[in-house]
PDB file of C-alpha atoms in Angstrom:
ATOM      1  CA  MET A   1     102.985 -49.108  -5.729  1.00 52.00           C
ATOM      2  CA  VAL A   2     101.923 -51.667  -8.368  1.00 55.00           C
ATOM      3  CA  ASN A   3     101.311 -55.144  -6.619  1.00 61.00           C
ATOM      4  CA  PRO A   4     103.445 -58.218  -7.660  1.00 59.00           C
ATOM      5  CA  GLY A   5     100.560 -59.874  -9.514  1.00 58.00           C
ATOM      6  CA  LYS A   6      99.658 -56.690 -11.671  1.00 65.00           C
ATOM      7  CA  ARG A   7     103.465 -56.203 -12.213  1.00 62.00           C
ATOM      8  CA  MET A   8     103.822 -59.759 -13.505  1.00 62.00           C
ATOM      9  CA  ASN A   9     100.997 -59.474 -15.877  1.00 69.00           C
ATOM     10  CA  ILE A  10     102.211 -56.166 -17.380  1.00 71.00           C
ATOM     11  CA  LEU A  11     105.464 -58.015 -17.837  1.00 66.00           C
ATOM     12  CA  GLN A  12     104.062 -61.029 -19.338  1.00 70.00           C
ATOM     13  CA  ALA A  13     102.260 -58.790 -21.811  1.00 74.00           C
ATOM     14  CA  LEU A  14     105.478 -56.459 -22.747  1.00 73.00           C
ATOM     15  CA  LEU A  15     107.449 -59.982 -23.325  1.00 75.00           C
ATOM     16  CA  ALA A  16     104.759 -61.464 -25.289  1.00 79.00           C
ATOM     17  CA  ILE A  17     104.984 -58.818 -27.836  1.00 84.00           C
ATOM     18  CA  ARG A  18     108.704 -58.215 -27.628  1.00 86.00           C
ATOM     19  CA  HIS A  19     109.544 -61.949 -28.229  1.00 89.00           C
ATOM     20  CA  GLY A  20     108.280 -64.635 -30.404  1.00 89.00           C
ATOM     21  CA  PRO A  21     107.560 -65.379 -34.140  1.00 94.00           C
ATOM     22  CA  GLY A  22     107.854 -61.999 -35.761  1.00 94.00           C
ATOM     23  CA  ALA A  23     110.150 -60.248 -33.513  1.00 95.00           C
ATOM     24  CA  ALA A  24     112.523 -58.792 -36.095  1.00 96.00           C
ATOM     25  CA  ILE A  25     114.423 -55.704 -36.729  1.00 96.00           C
ATOM     26  CA  LEU A  26     114.003 -54.744 -40.663  1.00 96.00           C
ATOM     27  CA  PRO A  27     116.815 -53.163 -42.687  1.00 95.00           C
ATOM     28  CA  PRO A  28     116.518 -49.449 -43.286  1.00 93.00           C
ATOM     29  CA  GLU A  29     115.800 -49.934 -46.906  1.00 93.00           C
ATOM     30  CA  ILE A  30     112.290 -51.165 -46.570  1.00 94.00           C
ATOM     31  CA  THR A  31     109.701 -48.254 -46.920  1.00 92.00           C
ATOM     32  CA  ARG A  32     106.492 -50.273 -46.138  1.00 93.00           C
ATOM     33  CA  ILE A  33     104.728 -53.398 -45.983  1.00 95.00           C
ATOM     34  CA  HIS A  34     101.610 -54.120 -47.506  1.00 95.00           C
ATOM     35  CA  LEU A  35      99.248 -57.519 -46.902  1.00 96.00           C
ATOM     36  CA  ASP A  36      96.343 -58.530 -49.008  1.00 95.00           C
ATOM     37  CA  PHE A  37      94.118 -61.457 -48.038  1.00 95.00           C
ATOM     38  CA  ALA A  38      90.605 -62.748 -47.329  1.00 94.00           C
ATOM     39  CA  VAL A  39      88.607 -61.926 -44.187  1.00 93.00           C
ATOM     40  CA  LYS A  40      87.779 -65.459 -43.379  1.00 92.00           C
ATOM     41  CA  TRP A  41      90.348 -68.295 -43.038  1.00 89.00           C
ATOM     42  CA  THR A  42      89.088 -70.651 -45.480  1.00 92.00           C
ATOM     43  CA  GLU A  43      90.440 -71.397 -48.936  1.00 93.00           C
ATOM     44  CA  GLY A  44      94.148 -70.934 -48.167  1.00 94.00           C
ATOM     45  CA  HIS A  45      93.974 -67.764 -45.984  1.00 95.00           C
ATOM     46  CA  PHE A  46      94.542 -69.642 -42.818  1.00 95.00           C
ATOM     47  CA  GLY A  47      98.371 -68.966 -43.064  1.00 95.00           C
ATOM     48  CA  PRO A  48      98.164 -65.257 -43.932  1.00 95.00           C
ATOM     49  CA  ARG A  49      95.583 -64.575 -41.119  1.00 95.00           C
ATOM     50  CA  LYS A  50      97.808 -66.125 -38.566  1.00 95.00           C
ATOM     51  CA  PHE A  51     100.828 -64.261 -39.813  1.00 96.00           C
ATOM     52  CA  TRP A  52      98.861 -61.019 -39.353  1.00 96.00           C
ATOM     53  CA  ARG A  53      97.702 -61.776 -35.828  1.00 94.00           C
ATOM     54  CA  ILE A  54     100.850 -63.397 -34.412  1.00 94.00           C
ATOM     55  CA  CYS A  55     103.792 -62.087 -36.297  1.00 95.00           C
ATOM     56  CA  LEU A  56     102.879 -58.573 -37.663  1.00 95.00           C
ATOM     57  CA  PRO A  57     102.352 -57.033 -34.144  1.00 94.00           C
ATOM     58  CA  ARG A  58     105.608 -57.983 -33.203  1.00 94.00           C
ATOM     59  CA  LEU A  59     107.220 -56.739 -36.524  1.00 96.00           C
ATOM     60  CA  LYS A  60     105.336 -53.524 -35.866  1.00 95.00           C
ATOM     61  CA  TYR A  61     106.539 -53.295 -32.146  1.00 94.00           C
ATOM     62  CA  TRP A  62     110.305 -53.481 -33.467  1.00 94.00           C
ATOM     63  CA  ASN A  63     109.807 -51.377 -36.541  1.00 95.00           C
ATOM     64  CA  PRO A  64     107.229 -48.644 -35.598  1.00 93.00           C
ATOM     65  CA  ALA A  65     108.299 -46.097 -38.335  1.00 91.00           C
ATOM     66  CA  ILE A  66     107.292 -48.566 -41.114  1.00 92.00           C
ATOM     67  CA  PRO A  67     104.019 -48.401 -42.470  1.00 91.00           C
ATOM     68  CA  MET A  68     102.312 -51.904 -42.178  1.00 93.00           C
ATOM     69  CA  LEU A  69      98.824 -51.999 -43.975  1.00 94.00           C
ATOM     70  CA  VAL A  70      96.505 -54.929 -44.161  1.00 95.00           C
ATOM     71  CA  ASN A  71      93.816 -54.946 -46.919  1.00 94.00           C
ATOM     72  CA  ARG A  72      91.393 -57.692 -46.418  1.00 94.00           C
ATOM     73  CA  THR A  73      88.544 -58.848 -48.768  1.00 93.00           C
ATOM     74  CA  THR A  74      85.354 -60.727 -48.546  1.00 93.00           C
ATOM     75  CA  ASP A  75      86.296 -62.670 -51.815  1.00 93.00           C
ATOM     76  CA  GLN A  76      87.614 -66.061 -50.556  1.00 93.00           C
ATOM     77  CA  SER A  77      89.052 -66.858 -54.036  1.00 93.00           C
ATOM     78  CA  ALA A  78      91.200 -63.474 -53.934  1.00 94.00           C
ATOM     79  CA  PRO A  79      95.065 -63.995 -53.846  1.00 93.00           C
ATOM     80  CA  ALA A  80      96.812 -63.875 -50.574  1.00 95.00           C
ATOM     81  CA  LYS A  81      99.939 -61.738 -51.131  1.00 96.00           C
ATOM     82  CA  MET A  82     102.516 -59.772 -49.058  1.00 97.00           C
ATOM     83  CA  SER A  83     104.172 -56.627 -50.847  1.00 96.00           C
ATOM     84  CA  ILE A  84     107.433 -55.462 -49.463  1.00 96.00           C
ATOM     85  CA  TYR A  85     108.522 -52.140 -50.732  1.00 95.00           C
ATOM     86  CA  PHE A  86     112.425 -51.433 -50.753  1.00 95.00           C
ATOM     87  CA  ARG A  87     114.313 -48.078 -51.171  1.00 90.00           C
ATOM     88  CA  GLN A  88     116.356 -48.272 -54.502  1.00 80.00           C
ATOM     89  CA  ALA A  89     120.157 -47.954 -54.204  1.00 64.00           C
ATOM     90  CA  SER A  90     121.563 -44.904 -55.668  1.00 50.00           C
ATOM     91  CA  LEU A  91     123.385 -45.144 -58.739  1.00 45.00           C
ATOM     92  CA  SER A  92     126.636 -43.715 -57.108  1.00 50.00           C
ATOM     93  CA  SER A  93     126.276 -45.719 -54.041  1.00 51.00           C
ATOM     94  CA  ASP A  94     125.549 -49.103 -52.439  1.00 54.00           C
ATOM     95  CA  GLN A  95     123.482 -47.368 -49.727  1.00 50.00           C
ATOM     96  CA  PRO A  96     119.680 -47.041 -50.526  1.00 48.00           C
ATOM     97  CA  ALA A  97     118.676 -43.697 -51.715  1.00 46.00           C
ATOM     98  CA  ALA A  98     116.886 -41.483 -49.207  1.00 45.00           C
ATOM     99  CA  LEU A  99     113.200 -41.635 -49.985  1.00 48.00           C
ATOM    100  CA  THR A 100     109.947 -39.965 -48.883  1.00 54.00           C
ATOM    101  CA  THR A 101     106.827 -41.866 -50.421  1.00 59.00           C
ATOM    102  CA  LYS A 102     103.723 -39.937 -51.490  1.00 61.00           C
ATOM    103  CA  LEU A 103     101.761 -41.811 -49.194  1.00 60.00           C
ATOM    104  CA  SER A 104     104.030 -41.027 -46.227  1.00 59.00           C
ATOM    105  CA  SER A 105     104.181 -37.220 -47.018  1.00 60.00           C
ATOM    106  CA  LEU A 106     100.399 -36.991 -46.922  1.00 57.00           C
ATOM    107  CA  PRO A 107      98.697 -35.821 -43.404  1.00 55.00           C
ATOM    108  CA  LEU A 108      97.947 -38.730 -41.030  1.00 54.00           C
ATOM    109  CA  ALA A 109      94.350 -38.443 -41.515  1.00 54.00           C
ATOM    110  CA  GLN A 110      94.646 -38.590 -45.283  1.00 57.00           C
ATOM    111  CA  GLN A 111      96.767 -41.746 -45.323  1.00 65.00           C
ATOM    112  CA  PRO A 112      95.553 -45.159 -46.351  1.00 70.00           C
ATOM    113  CA  LYS A 113      94.090 -47.306 -43.509  1.00 75.00           C
ATOM    114  CA  SER A 114      93.772 -51.007 -43.146  1.00 81.00           C
ATOM    115  CA  SER A 115      90.545 -52.286 -44.606  1.00 82.00           C
ATOM    116  CA  ILE A 116      88.121 -54.947 -44.495  1.00 79.00           C
ATOM    117  CA  LYS A 117      86.339 -54.121 -47.799  1.00 83.00           C
ATOM    118  CA  ASN A 118      89.312 -54.222 -50.263  1.00 83.00           C
ATOM    119  CA  GLU A 119      89.729 -50.473 -50.281  1.00 84.00           C
ATOM    120  CA  HIS A 120      93.251 -50.197 -50.502  1.00 85.00           C
ATOM    121  CA  PRO A 121      94.994 -53.001 -52.322  1.00 87.00           C
ATOM    122  CA  ALA A 122      98.868 -53.050 -52.654  1.00 89.00           C
ATOM    123  CA  PRO A 123     100.006 -50.002 -54.846  1.00 88.00           C
ATOM    124  CA  GLU A 124     102.542 -49.823 -57.518  1.00 90.00           C
ATOM    125  CA  PRO A 125     106.126 -48.752 -56.225  1.00 90.00           C
ATOM    126  CA  GLU A 126     106.705 -45.219 -56.559  1.00 87.00           C
ATOM    127  CA  GLU A 127     109.771 -43.678 -58.003  1.00 86.00           C
ATOM    128  CA  GLY A 128     112.996 -44.928 -56.219  1.00 87.00           C
ATOM    129  CA  GLU A 129     111.124 -47.904 -54.933  1.00 91.00           C
ATOM    130  CA  ARG A 130     111.109 -51.641 -55.753  1.00 93.00           C
ATOM    131  CA  VAL A 131     108.693 -54.226 -54.442  1.00 95.00           C
ATOM    132  CA  VAL A 132     109.126 -57.950 -53.570  1.00 95.00           C
ATOM    133  CA  ALA A 133     105.897 -59.893 -53.563  1.00 96.00           C
ATOM    134  CA  ILE A 134     105.556 -63.175 -51.178  1.00 96.00           C
ATOM    135  CA  ASP A 135     102.465 -65.549 -52.237  1.00 96.00           C
ATOM    136  CA  MET A 136     100.896 -66.500 -48.943  1.00 96.00           C
ATOM    137  CA  LYS A 137      97.999 -68.552 -50.145  1.00 95.00           C
ATOM    138  CA  ASN A 138      97.786 -72.011 -48.781  1.00 95.00           C
ATOM    139  CA  ILE A 139     101.305 -71.348 -46.824  1.00 95.00           C
ATOM    140  CA  HIS A 140     101.830 -71.868 -43.091  1.00 95.00           C
ATOM    141  CA  SER A 141     102.326 -68.743 -41.245  1.00 95.00           C
ATOM    142  CA  ASP A 142     105.761 -70.152 -40.110  1.00 95.00           C
ATOM    143  CA  GLN A 143     106.568 -70.540 -43.755  1.00 96.00           C
ATOM    144  CA  ILE A 144     105.614 -67.216 -44.559  1.00 97.00           C
ATOM    145  CA  LEU A 145     107.792 -65.886 -41.740  1.00 97.00           C
ATOM    146  CA  SER A 146     110.599 -67.713 -42.907  1.00 96.00           C
ATOM    147  CA  LEU A 147     110.246 -66.266 -46.764  1.00 97.00           C
ATOM    148  CA  PHE A 148     109.716 -62.806 -45.122  1.00 97.00           C
ATOM    149  CA  ILE A 149     113.048 -63.154 -43.107  1.00 96.00           C
ATOM    150  CA  ALA A 150     114.877 -64.455 -46.154  1.00 96.00           C
ATOM    151  CA  LYS A 151     113.650 -61.755 -48.466  1.00 96.00           C
ATOM    152  CA  THR A 152     114.100 -58.726 -46.288  1.00 95.00           C
ATOM    153  CA  GLY A 153     117.247 -59.587 -44.544  1.00 95.00           C
ATOM    154  CA  ALA A 154     115.624 -59.001 -41.353  1.00 96.00           C
ATOM    155  CA  THR A 155     117.516 -59.464 -37.883  1.00 96.00           C
ATOM    156  CA  VAL A 156     115.581 -61.746 -35.599  1.00 95.00           C
ATOM    157  CA  VAL A 157     115.548 -60.478 -31.953  1.00 94.00           C
ATOM    158  CA  HIS A 158     116.500 -62.877 -29.338  1.00 93.00           C
ATOM    159  CA  PRO A 159     115.578 -62.598 -25.572  1.00 88.00           C
ATOM    160  CA  THR A 160     118.586 -61.445 -23.301  1.00 87.00           C
ATOM    161  CA  PRO A 161     119.376 -63.620 -20.443  1.00 84.00           C
ATOM    162  CA  ALA A 162     117.686 -61.500 -18.007  1.00 85.00           C
ATOM    163  CA  GLU A 163     114.650 -61.785 -20.349  1.00 79.00           C
ATOM    164  CA  GLN A 164     114.824 -65.498 -20.349  1.00 80.00           C
ATOM    165  CA  MET A 165     114.851 -65.520 -16.898  1.00 83.00           C
ATOM    166  CA  GLU A 166     111.841 -63.408 -16.494  1.00 78.00           C
ATOM    167  CA  MET A 167     110.148 -65.603 -19.187  1.00 73.00           C
ATOM    168  CA  GLN A 168     110.768 -68.581 -17.188  1.00 77.00           C
ATOM    169  CA  GLN A 169     109.468 -67.028 -13.986  1.00 78.00           C
ATOM    170  CA  ILE A 170     106.278 -66.239 -15.961  1.00 72.00           C
ATOM    171  CA  GLU A 171     105.960 -69.814 -17.165  1.00 77.00           C
ATOM    172  CA  ASP A 172     106.449 -71.186 -13.495  1.00 74.00           C
ATOM    173  CA  ARG A 173     103.934 -68.873 -12.216  1.00 76.00           C
ATOM    174  CA  ILE A 174     101.398 -70.013 -14.872  1.00 72.00           C
ATOM    175  CA  GLU A 175     101.892 -73.413 -13.957  1.00 78.00           C
ATOM    176  CA  ARG A 176     101.591 -72.592 -10.326  1.00 80.00           C
ATOM    177  CA  ALA A 177      98.287 -70.824 -11.045  1.00 76.00           C
ATOM    178  CA  ALA A 178      97.032 -73.730 -12.916  1.00 80.00           C
ATOM    179  CA  PHE A 179      97.804 -76.129 -10.229  1.00 80.00           C
ATOM    180  CA  ASP A 180      96.323 -73.874  -7.595  1.00 79.00           C
ATOM    181  CA  ARG A 181      93.231 -73.554  -9.619  1.00 85.00           C
ATOM    182  CA  ALA A 182      93.142 -77.443 -10.066  1.00 85.00           C
ATOM    183  CA  ILE A 183      93.160 -77.902  -6.027  1.00 85.00           C
ATOM    184  CA  MET A 184      90.515 -75.195  -5.503  1.00 88.00           C
ATOM    185  CA  LYS A 185      88.497 -76.727  -8.139  1.00 87.00           C
ATOM    186  CA  LYS A 186      88.704 -80.099  -6.464  1.00 87.00           C
ATOM    187  CA  TYR A 187      88.068 -78.551  -3.030  1.00 85.00           C
ATOM    188  CA  ILE A 188      84.834 -76.669  -4.472  1.00 89.00           C
ATOM    189  CA  ASP A 189      83.736 -79.836  -6.050  1.00 86.00           C
ATOM    190  CA  ASP A 190      84.035 -81.943  -2.991  1.00 85.00           C
ATOM    191  CA  GLN A 191      82.057 -79.207  -0.915  1.00 89.00           C
ATOM    192  CA  ARG A 192      79.339 -79.256  -3.579  1.00 89.00           C
ATOM    193  CA  ARG A 193      79.048 -83.031  -3.476  1.00 89.00           C
ATOM    194  CA  GLU A 194      79.167 -83.375   0.185  1.00 88.00           C
ATOM    195  CA  ALA A 195      76.359 -80.634   0.444  1.00 87.00           C
ATOM    196  CA  ASP A 196      74.386 -82.576  -2.088  1.00 86.00           C
ATOM    197  CA  GLU A 197      74.980 -85.985  -0.125  1.00 87.00           C
ATOM    198  CA  ILE A 198      73.775 -84.309   2.810  1.00 88.00           C
ATOM    199  CA  GLU A 199      70.772 -82.947   1.273  1.00 87.00           C
ATOM    200  CA  THR A 200      69.593 -86.401  -0.445  1.00 87.00           C
ATOM    201  CA  ALA A 201      70.054 -87.969   3.119  1.00 85.00           C
ATOM    202  CA  ARG A 202      67.836 -85.287   4.641  1.00 85.00           C
ATOM    203  CA  ARG A 203      65.190 -85.783   1.799  1.00 84.00           C
ATOM    204  CA  GLU A 204      65.390 -89.570   2.278  1.00 82.00           C
ATOM    205  CA  ALA A 205      65.033 -89.285   6.016  1.00 80.00           C
ATOM    206  CA  GLU A 206      62.094 -86.853   5.688  1.00 81.00           C
ATOM    207  CA  ALA A 207      60.324 -89.343   3.121  1.00 79.00           C
ATOM    208  CA  ILE A 208      60.911 -92.150   5.793  1.00 81.00           C
ATOM    209  CA  ARG A 209      59.577 -90.072   8.476  1.00 79.00           C
ATOM    210  CA  MET A 210      56.493 -89.122   6.479  1.00 80.00           C
ATOM    211  CA  ALA A 211      55.775 -92.747   5.485  1.00 77.00           C
ATOM    212  CA  ASN A 212      55.847 -94.027   9.050  1.00 76.00           C
ATOM    213  CA  GLN A 213      53.185 -91.313  10.262  1.00 69.00           C
TER     214      GLN A 213
END
């Protein structure tokens, strides 16, 4: 049986990936997402990096079937761009046409992987695809997310009442733990200070004794 503390830690990690910035369900016409930005956060790449670290994991959690590739470069002057690929609607229907991209049809081992050496820049859209780009350079991650939601029509996922209660319980537990740590730290500090005072008094008494001999 999992002890309550470990269970709470697991629940906290699960809720953290399920809810927060980036928790959204994408419409079915989106085929893939590609991010290009620099390795370091300077020169306008702070927002894209924060979006990648905070928002993208939640997007992937809620949309596991959609490829999301990150291509980084050591060139800090390079653009920071997000490319969102959509299926084109068929001529006889308002619904997006079925599409299997050439990349997605490759064996998993042969598909492009995220890179820190600018090995896989955003490709041109394939037949039956269109691409919408977001310029992320010098933009805060919150604004990048707002533009992404607006351009994709994604549905933001909100926690259920039960999850809100669990999140509040976790927050209360974190606050209690911080309070307990502060009390324990004070106790340890007091013990150490008392021990130092006793040792100082002992040394002073020893010095006086030696001086009187």
